[in-house]
XYZ file of C-alpha atoms in Angstrom:
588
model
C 26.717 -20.064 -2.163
C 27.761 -16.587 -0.102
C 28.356 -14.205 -3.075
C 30.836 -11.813 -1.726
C 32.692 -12.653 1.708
C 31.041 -9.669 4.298
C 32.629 -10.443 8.043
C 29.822 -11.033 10.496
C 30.781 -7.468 12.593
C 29.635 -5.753 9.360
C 26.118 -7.629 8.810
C 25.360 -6.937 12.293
C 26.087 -3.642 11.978
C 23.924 -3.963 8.315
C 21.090 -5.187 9.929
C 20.679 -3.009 13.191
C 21.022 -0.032 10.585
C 18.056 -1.301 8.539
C 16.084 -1.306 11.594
C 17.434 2.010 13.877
C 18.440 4.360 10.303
C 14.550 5.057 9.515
C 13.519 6.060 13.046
C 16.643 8.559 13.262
C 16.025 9.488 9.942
C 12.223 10.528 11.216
C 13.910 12.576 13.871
C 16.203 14.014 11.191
C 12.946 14.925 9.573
C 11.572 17.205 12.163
C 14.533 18.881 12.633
C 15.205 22.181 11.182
C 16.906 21.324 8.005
C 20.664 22.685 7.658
C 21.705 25.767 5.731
C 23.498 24.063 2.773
C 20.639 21.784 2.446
C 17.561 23.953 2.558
C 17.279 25.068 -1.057
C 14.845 26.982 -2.450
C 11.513 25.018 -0.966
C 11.708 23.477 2.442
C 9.206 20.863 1.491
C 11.173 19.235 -1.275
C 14.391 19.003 0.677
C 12.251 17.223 3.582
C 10.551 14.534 1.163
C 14.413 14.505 -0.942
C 15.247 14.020 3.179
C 13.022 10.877 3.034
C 14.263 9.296 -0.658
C 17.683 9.639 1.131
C 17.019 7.771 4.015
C 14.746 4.942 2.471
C 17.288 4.772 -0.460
C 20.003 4.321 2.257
C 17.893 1.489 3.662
C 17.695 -0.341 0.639
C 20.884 -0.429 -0.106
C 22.285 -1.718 3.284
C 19.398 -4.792 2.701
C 20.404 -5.562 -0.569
C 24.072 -5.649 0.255
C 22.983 -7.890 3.440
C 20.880 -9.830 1.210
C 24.384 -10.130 -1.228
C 26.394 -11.396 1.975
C 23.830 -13.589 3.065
C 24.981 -17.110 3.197
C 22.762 -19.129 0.684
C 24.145 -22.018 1.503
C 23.212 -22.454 4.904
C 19.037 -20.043 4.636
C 17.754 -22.056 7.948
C 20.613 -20.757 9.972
C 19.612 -17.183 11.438
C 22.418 -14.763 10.203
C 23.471 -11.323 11.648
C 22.134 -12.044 15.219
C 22.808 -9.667 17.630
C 21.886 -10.402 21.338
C 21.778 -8.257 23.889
C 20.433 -7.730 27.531
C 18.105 -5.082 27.761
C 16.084 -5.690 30.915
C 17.385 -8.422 33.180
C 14.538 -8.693 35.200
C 12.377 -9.973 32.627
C 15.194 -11.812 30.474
C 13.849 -9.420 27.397
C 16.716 -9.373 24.785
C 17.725 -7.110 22.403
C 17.916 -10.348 19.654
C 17.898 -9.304 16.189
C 18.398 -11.763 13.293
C 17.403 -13.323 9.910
C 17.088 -16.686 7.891
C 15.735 -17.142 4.778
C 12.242 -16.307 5.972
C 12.751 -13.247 7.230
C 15.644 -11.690 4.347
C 12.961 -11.436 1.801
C 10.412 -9.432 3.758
C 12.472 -7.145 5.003
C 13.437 -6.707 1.578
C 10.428 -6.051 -0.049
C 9.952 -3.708 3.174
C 12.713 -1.672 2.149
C 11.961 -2.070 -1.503
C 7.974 -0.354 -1.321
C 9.108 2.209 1.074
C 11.908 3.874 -1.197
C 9.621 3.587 -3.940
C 6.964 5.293 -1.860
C 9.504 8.174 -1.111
C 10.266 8.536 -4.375
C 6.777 8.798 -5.866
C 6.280 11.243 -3.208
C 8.820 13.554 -3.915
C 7.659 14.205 -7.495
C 3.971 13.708 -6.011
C 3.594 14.880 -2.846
C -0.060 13.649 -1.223
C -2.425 16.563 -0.446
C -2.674 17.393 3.148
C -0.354 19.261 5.999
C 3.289 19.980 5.900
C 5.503 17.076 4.457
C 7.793 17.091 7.489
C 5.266 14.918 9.348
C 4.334 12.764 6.574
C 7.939 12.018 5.795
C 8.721 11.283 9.762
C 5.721 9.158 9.956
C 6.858 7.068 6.640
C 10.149 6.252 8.249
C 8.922 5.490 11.769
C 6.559 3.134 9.825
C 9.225 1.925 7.865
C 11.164 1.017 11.171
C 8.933 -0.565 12.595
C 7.823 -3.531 9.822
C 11.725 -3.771 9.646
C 12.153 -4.418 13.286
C 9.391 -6.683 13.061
C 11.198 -9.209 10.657
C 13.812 -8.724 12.159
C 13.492 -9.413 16.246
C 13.396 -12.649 18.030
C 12.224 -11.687 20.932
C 8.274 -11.749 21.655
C 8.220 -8.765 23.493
C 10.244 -6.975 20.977
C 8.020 -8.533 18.673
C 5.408 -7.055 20.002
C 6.644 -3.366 20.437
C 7.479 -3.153 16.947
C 4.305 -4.677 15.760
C 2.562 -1.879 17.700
C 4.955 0.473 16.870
C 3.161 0.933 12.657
C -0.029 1.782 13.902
C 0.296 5.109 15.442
C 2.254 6.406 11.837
C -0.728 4.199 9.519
C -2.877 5.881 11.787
C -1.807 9.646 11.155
C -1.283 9.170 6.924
C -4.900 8.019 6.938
C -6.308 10.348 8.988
C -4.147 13.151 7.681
C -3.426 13.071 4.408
C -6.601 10.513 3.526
C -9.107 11.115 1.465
C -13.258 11.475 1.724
C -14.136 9.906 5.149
C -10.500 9.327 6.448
C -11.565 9.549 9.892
C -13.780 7.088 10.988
C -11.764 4.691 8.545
C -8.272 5.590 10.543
C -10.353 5.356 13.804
C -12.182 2.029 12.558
C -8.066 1.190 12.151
C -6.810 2.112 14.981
C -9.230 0.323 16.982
C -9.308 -2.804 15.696
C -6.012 -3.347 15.368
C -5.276 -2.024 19.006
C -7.762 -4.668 20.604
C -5.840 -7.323 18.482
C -2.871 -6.397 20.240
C -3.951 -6.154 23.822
C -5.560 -10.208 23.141
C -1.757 -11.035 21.554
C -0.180 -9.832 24.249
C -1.420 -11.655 26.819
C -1.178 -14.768 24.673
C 3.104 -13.987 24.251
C 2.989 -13.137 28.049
C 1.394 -16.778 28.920
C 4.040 -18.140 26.069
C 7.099 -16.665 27.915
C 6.462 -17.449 31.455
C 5.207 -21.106 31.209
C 8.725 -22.128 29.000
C 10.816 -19.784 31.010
C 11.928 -17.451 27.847
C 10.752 -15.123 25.155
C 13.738 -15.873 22.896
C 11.431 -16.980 19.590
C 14.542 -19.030 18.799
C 15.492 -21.117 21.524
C 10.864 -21.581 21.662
C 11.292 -22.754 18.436
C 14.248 -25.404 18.996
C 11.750 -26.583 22.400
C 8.620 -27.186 19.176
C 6.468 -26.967 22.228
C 7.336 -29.453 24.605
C 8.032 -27.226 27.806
C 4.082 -26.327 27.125
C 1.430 -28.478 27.668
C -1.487 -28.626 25.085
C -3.966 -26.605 26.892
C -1.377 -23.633 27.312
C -0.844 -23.992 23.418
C -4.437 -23.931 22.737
C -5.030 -20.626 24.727
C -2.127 -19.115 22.916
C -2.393 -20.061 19.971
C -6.440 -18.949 20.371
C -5.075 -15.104 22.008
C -2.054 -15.095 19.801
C -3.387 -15.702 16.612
C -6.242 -13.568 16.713
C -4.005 -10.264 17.381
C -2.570 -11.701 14.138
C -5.792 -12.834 12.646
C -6.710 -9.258 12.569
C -3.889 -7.720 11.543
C -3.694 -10.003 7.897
C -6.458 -9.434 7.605
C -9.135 -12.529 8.119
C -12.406 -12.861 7.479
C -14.655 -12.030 9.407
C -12.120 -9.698 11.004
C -11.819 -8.054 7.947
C -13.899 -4.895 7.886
C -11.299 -2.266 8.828
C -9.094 -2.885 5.547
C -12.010 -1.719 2.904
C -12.464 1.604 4.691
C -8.478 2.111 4.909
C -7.101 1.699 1.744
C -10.548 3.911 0.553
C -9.707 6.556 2.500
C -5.696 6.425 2.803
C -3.173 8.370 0.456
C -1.767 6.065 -2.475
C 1.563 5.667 -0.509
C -0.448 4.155 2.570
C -2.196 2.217 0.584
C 0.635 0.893 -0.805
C 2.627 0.093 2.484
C -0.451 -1.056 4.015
C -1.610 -3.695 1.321
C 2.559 -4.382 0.378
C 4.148 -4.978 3.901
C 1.757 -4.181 6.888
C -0.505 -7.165 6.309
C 2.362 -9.353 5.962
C 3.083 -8.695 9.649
C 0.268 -11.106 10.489
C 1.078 -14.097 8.629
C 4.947 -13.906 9.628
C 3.591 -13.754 13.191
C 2.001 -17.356 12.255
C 4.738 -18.571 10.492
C 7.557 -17.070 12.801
C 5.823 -17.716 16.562
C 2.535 -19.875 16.265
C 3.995 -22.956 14.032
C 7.373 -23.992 15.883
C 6.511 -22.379 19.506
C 2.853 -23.853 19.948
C 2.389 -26.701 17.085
C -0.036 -28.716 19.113
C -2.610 -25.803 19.306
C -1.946 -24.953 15.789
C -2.963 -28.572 14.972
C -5.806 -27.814 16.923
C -7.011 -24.873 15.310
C -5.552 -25.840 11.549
C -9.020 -26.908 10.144
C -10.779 -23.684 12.186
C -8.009 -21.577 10.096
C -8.514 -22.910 6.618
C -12.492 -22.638 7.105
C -12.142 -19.076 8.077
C -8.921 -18.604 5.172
C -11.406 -20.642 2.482
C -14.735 -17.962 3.403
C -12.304 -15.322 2.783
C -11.112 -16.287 -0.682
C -14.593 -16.827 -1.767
C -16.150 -13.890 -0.072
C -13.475 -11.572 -1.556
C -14.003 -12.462 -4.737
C -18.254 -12.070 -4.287
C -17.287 -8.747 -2.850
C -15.170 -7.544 -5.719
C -17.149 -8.791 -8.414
C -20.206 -7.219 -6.674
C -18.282 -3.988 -7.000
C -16.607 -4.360 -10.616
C -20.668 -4.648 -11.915
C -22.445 -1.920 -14.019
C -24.504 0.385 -12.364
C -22.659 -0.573 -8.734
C -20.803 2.761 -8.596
C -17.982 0.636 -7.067
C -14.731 2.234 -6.136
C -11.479 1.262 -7.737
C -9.405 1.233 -4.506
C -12.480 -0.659 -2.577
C -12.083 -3.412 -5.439
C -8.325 -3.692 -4.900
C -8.554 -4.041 -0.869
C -11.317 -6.773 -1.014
C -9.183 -8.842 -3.612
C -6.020 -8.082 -0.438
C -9.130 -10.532 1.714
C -9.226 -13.203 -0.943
C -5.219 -13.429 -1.702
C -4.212 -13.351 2.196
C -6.785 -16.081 2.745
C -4.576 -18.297 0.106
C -1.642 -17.603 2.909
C -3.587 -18.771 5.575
C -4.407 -21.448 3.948
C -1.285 -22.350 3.251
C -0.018 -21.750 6.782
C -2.835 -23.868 8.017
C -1.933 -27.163 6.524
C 0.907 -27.309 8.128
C 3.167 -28.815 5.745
C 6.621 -27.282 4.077
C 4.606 -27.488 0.575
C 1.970 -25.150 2.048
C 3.761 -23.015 4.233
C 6.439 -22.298 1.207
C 3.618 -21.385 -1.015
C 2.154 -19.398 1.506
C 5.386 -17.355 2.022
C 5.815 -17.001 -1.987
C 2.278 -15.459 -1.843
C 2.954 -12.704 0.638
C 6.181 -11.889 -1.452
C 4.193 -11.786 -4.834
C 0.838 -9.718 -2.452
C 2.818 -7.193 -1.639
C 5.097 -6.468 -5.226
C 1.870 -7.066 -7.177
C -0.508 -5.575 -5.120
C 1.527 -2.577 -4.136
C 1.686 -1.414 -7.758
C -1.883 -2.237 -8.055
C -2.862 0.761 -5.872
C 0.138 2.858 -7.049
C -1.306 2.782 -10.368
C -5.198 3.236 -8.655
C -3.857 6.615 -7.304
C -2.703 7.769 -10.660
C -5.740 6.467 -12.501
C -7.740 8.813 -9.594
C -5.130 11.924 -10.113
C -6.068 11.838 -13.811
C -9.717 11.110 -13.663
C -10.453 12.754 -10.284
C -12.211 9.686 -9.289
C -11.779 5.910 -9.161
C -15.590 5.161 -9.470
C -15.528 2.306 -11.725
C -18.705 3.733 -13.696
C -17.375 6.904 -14.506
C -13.748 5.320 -15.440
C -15.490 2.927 -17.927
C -18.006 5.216 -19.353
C -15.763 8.315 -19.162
C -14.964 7.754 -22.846
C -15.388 4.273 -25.163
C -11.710 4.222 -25.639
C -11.183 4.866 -22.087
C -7.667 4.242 -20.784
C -5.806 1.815 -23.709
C -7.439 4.803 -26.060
C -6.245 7.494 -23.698
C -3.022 6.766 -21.614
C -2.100 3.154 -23.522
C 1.048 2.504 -21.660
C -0.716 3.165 -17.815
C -3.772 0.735 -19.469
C -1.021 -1.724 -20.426
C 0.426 -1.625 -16.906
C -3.036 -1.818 -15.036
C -3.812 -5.174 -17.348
C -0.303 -6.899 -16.459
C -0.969 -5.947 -12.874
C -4.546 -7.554 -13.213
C -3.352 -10.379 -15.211
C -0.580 -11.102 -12.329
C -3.006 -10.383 -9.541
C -5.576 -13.430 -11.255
C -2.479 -15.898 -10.487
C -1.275 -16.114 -14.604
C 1.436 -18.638 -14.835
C 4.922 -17.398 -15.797
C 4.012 -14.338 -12.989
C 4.375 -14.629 -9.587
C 1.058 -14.558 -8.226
C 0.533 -18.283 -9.729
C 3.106 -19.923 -7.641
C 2.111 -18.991 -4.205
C -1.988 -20.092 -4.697
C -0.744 -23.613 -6.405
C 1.771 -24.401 -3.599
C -1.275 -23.853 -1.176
C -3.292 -25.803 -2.720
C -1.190 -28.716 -3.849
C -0.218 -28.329 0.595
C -3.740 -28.526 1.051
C -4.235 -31.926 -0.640
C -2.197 -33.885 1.306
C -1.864 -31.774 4.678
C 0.531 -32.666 7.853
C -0.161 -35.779 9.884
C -3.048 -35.034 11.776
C -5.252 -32.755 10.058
C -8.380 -34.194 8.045
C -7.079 -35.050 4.595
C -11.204 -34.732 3.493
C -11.767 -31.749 4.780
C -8.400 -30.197 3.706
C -9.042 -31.220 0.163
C -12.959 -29.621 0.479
C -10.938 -26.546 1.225
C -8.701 -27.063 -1.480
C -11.661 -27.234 -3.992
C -13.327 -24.319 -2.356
C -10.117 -22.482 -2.988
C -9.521 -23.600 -6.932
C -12.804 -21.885 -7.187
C -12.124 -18.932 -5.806
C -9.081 -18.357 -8.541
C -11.720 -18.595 -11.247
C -13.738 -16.074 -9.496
C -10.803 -14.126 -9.122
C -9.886 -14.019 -12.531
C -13.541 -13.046 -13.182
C -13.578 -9.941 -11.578
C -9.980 -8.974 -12.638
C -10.816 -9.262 -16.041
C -14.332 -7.062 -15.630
C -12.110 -4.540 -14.131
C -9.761 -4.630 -17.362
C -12.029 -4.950 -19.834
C -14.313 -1.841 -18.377
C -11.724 0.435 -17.080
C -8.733 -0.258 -20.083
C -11.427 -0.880 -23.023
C -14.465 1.000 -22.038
C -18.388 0.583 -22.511
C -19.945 1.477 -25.624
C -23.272 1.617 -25.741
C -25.900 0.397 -28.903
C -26.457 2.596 -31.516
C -29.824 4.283 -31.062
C -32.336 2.734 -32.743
C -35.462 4.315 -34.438
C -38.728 2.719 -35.055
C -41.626 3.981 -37.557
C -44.130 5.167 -34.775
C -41.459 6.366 -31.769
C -42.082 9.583 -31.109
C -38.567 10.494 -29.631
C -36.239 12.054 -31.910
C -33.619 9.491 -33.831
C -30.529 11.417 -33.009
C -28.046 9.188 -30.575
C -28.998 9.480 -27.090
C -26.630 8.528 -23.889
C -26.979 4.792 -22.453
C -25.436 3.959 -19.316
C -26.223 1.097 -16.703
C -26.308 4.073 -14.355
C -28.466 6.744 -16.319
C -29.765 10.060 -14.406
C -30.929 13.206 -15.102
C -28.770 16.033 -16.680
C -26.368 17.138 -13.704
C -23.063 19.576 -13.634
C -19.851 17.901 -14.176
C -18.286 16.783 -11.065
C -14.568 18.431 -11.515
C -11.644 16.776 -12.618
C -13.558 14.427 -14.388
C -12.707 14.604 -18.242
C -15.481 14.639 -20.530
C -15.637 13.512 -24.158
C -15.653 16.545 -26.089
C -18.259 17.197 -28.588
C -18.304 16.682 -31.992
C -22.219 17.541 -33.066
C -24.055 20.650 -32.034
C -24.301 21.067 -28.346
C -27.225 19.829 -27.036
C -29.288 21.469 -24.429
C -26.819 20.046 -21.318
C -23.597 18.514 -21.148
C -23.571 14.416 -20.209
C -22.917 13.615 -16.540
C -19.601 12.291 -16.224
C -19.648 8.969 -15.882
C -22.778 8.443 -18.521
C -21.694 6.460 -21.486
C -22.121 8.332 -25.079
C -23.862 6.290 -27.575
C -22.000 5.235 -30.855
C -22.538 7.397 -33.742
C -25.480 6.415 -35.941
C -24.368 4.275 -39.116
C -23.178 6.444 -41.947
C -22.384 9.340 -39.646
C -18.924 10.914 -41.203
C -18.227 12.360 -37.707
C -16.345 10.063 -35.411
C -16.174 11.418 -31.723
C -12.169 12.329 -30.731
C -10.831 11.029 -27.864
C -9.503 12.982 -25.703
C -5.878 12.258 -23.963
C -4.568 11.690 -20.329
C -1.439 12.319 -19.190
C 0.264 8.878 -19.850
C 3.101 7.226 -17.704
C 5.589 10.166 -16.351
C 9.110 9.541 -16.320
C 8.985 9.577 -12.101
C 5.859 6.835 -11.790
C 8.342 4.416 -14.518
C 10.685 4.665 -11.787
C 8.632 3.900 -9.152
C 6.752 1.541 -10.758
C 9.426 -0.899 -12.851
C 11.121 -2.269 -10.324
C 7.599 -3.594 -9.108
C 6.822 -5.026 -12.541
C 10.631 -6.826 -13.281
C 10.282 -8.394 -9.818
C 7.077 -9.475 -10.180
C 8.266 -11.459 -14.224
C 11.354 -12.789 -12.192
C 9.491 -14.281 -9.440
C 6.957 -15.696 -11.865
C 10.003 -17.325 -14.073
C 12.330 -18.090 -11.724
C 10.237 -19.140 -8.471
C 13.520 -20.720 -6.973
C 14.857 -17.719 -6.005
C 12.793 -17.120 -3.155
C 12.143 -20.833 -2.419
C 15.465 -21.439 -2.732
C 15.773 -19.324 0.520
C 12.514 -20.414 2.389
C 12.269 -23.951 1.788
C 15.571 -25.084 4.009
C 14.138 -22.598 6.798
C 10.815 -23.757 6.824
C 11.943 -27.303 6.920
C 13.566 -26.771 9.865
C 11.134 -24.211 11.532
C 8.510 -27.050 11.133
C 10.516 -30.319 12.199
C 11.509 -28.246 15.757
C 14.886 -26.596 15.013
C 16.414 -29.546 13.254
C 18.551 -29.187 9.654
């Protein structure tokens, strides 16, 4: 049912806003700001420049979103076509259905919230004019790319994020930024170059690039052997960009090394780029060479979960000095390879669940790393040894409400029911026991298996990470026999012991309570418990906890991510009727 009656003039106008406003807002940026809006610092009226625009943004998709018909998600709404070069019969075609609405959405959602943590926060680096121009050119182009249907416009916009992502890593990162920007860049660019001539091949064997009118033809002005080669060139630009294993390796290094913002947009809305490319271009256009490739896809989505999982617990271990961040981008590799999975079997079950997984990725994973970047502004690290033996209490003892909000985001992340990570993983599986007519119901089902596994492991790990960064490690009182020759006073125990070394800075230390012994603890060494019948209990010393600007950025996150777990039919609701048609060739 259409909530409020908005004439068609004004959600085209809605809709080319959402995509053109950012990238003349980045413009804006660089411009010399005027006199009444200056103030008193420059670089707080440019990033209050950026909460303006992206808060601008948001609004114009939620009140498109509002006059969206509901009634009728598989019909695309807001189109705009227009001829932009003849020649080729390239279009300037913008629309959205019930696919689409929700991304671009959450695209708009992250990004304000991004802006706004960044205004009270700015990242460490050069001048925020150029970090808030490349936010917004970033933020036009995900936009644009839910929002075209045209595959050449498709793929300008797809390129057009990796210049910005580029720049905030390499910029504003932190310890090794460059090679992992570089290790970015590159991969993704040789992606696009295979994609590209996949869409080319696409477009002039049916005659268009119009994604709609290829989508309404389900493939039959190509003949099998063109679909095979493009779905092969087409969906390994893609492949790369969702990431997949074994294409995987540049993600790791990125969100290590990126600002908490890029993290953010990267894990939240860049890597759903990839999978709408499948969902949007490879299923209706070419479905005989997805067929094809659908069993290759779920192998490679299957791998993923499992070696994700490995890869994080592997990391959330004592003694593995694992990184925090690392953890977070290697769990990204198992969850997208649920979405492939789901994309791969073909069916509306699957595909649905695979959408309601990139929705609940990117609200659930996105304040994942937004609270990762606070945990590392407090601790001046996000080595998972020093967080957990930084103090016994460690963060529930020291900052209990951002301990509370790391465990829900854990606890969501695992796939809980009543949250709305569980939806998306059991809609993939339940598509991948019975997949479309075609595909090998035994080996879908292995791969269903293979996958229910890799939610316990998942839950595994994300419980390690809770229990040793929100609870602590305490290690065993010291224990004194009659003929040991070493003193009986507590000494330090830590799966990573070493020899006395200076504090690394900005790492808080436990504060003594006994005499001071000859050095100070390493950070990151776990005290021992006090000896029985000591009086003197060691204090724990307090973090800054949850500041009123990180609530705002961070609760919209968390009430989106409850409703979607509770009320699931508000996204399907939209996607179901529009993958449904998507998947029987254009028809209701």
């Amino acid at each position: 049912m259409t909530v409020t009656d908005i004439s068609p003039s004004v959600m085209q106008f809605l809709l080319a806003f959402i995509v053109v406003g950012p990238l003349l807002g980045a413009v804006a940026a660089l411009l010399p700001a005027p006199p009444g809006l200056k103030g008193r610092n420059p670089d707080q009226a440019v990033l209050r420049h950026g909460v303006t625009v992206t808060g601008a943004v948001l609004i114009a998709a939620i009140v498109l979103a509002v006059g969206f018909d509901h009634d009728h998600p598989a019909t695309m709404q807001a189109t705009t076509d227009i001829s932009w070069i003849p020649a080729l019969d390239v279009r300037i075609h913008l629309g959205i259905d019930g696919i689409s609405l929700p991304l671009l959405v959450l695209t708009a959602l992250l990004t304000f919230l991004c802006a706004l943590y960044s205004y009270f926060k700015p990242p460490a680096g050069p001048s925020p004019k150029a970090f808030v121009a490349l936010v917004l050119v970033l933020e036009s182009g995900t936009l644009a790319t839910f929002a075209v249907l045209d595959l050449l416009l498709f793929f300008l916009a797809f390129e057009m994020v990796l210049i910005p992502m580029y720049f905030l890593i390499n910029r504003w990162g932190g310890d090794q930024r460059q090679a992992a920007a570089w290790k970015f860049i590159l991969y993704t660019l040789l992606g696009s170059v295979v994609m590209l001539l996949g869409l080319l091949l696409v477009g002039l064997k049916s005659g268009t690039f119009d994604m709609v009118a290829l989508a309404t033809d389900n493939g039959r002005g190509l003949t099998t052997s063109v679909q095979v080669i493009a779905v092969l060139a087409i969906g390994l630009g893609l492949a790369v960009k969702t990431p997949m294993w074994p294409l995987h390796s540049w993600l790791p290094d990125a969100h290590t090394a990126a600002p908490t913002v890029g993290s953010v947009l990267l894990a939240g809305v860049l890597l759903k780029m990839g999978t709408y490319g499948f969902v949007r271009i490879l299923l209706p256009v070419a479905p005989d060479g997805m067929r094809t490739f659908a069993p290759y896809l779920a192998a490679f989505a299957v791998v993923g979960i499992v070696y994700g999982s490995l890869a994080c617990l592997a990391l959330a271990r004592t003694g593995a000095k694992g990184d925090l961040k690392r953890l977070i981008a290697y769990s990204s590799v198992g969850h997208m390879g649920f979405v492939l999975l789901g994309i791969a079997t073909m069916t509306p079950t699957g595909v649905n669940g695979a959408l309601f997984a990139n929705i609940a990725h990117g609200l659930i994973t996105g304040l994942l790393f937004f609270l990762v970047g606070a945990v590392k502004d407090r601790y001046g690290t996000a080595d998972l040894d020093t967080l957990a033996g930084a103090t016994g209490a460690a963060l529930y003892g020291r900052a209990p409400r951002l301990g509370a909000l790391l465990a829900f985001a854990a606890v969501a992340s695992l796939g809980l029911p009543g949250l709305a990570g569980f939806w998306g993983e059991m809609l993939t599986l339940f598509g991948a026991y019975s997949p479309a007519e075609g595909l090998s119901r035994p080996a879908f089902r292995t791969f269903m298996a293979i996958g229910a596994f890799g939610t316990l492991l998942t839950a595994a790990y994300m419980l390690i990470v809770v229990r040793r960064v929100c609870m602590g490690e305490h290690a065993l009182p010291a224990r004194t026999t009659p003929d040991a020759s070493a003193p009986s006073a507590p000494t330090a125990a830590s799966a990573s012991d070493a020899p006395q070394a200076p504090a690394t800075p900005g790492t808080p230390q436990t504060p003594a309570t006994t005499p001071a012994p000859a050095a100070s603890p390493t950070p990151g060494t776990l005290q021992a418990l006090p000896a029985p019948g000591d009086t003197q209990a060691p204090t724990t010393p307090q973090l800054a906890d949850v500041q009123p600007y990180e609530a705002a950025a961070w609760t919209p996150l968390v009430a989106l991510t409850v409703l979607a777990g509770l009320w699931p039919a508000v996204l399907l609701g939209l996607t179901d009727p529009a993958v449904q048609k998507l998947l029987s060739g254009g028809k209701s």
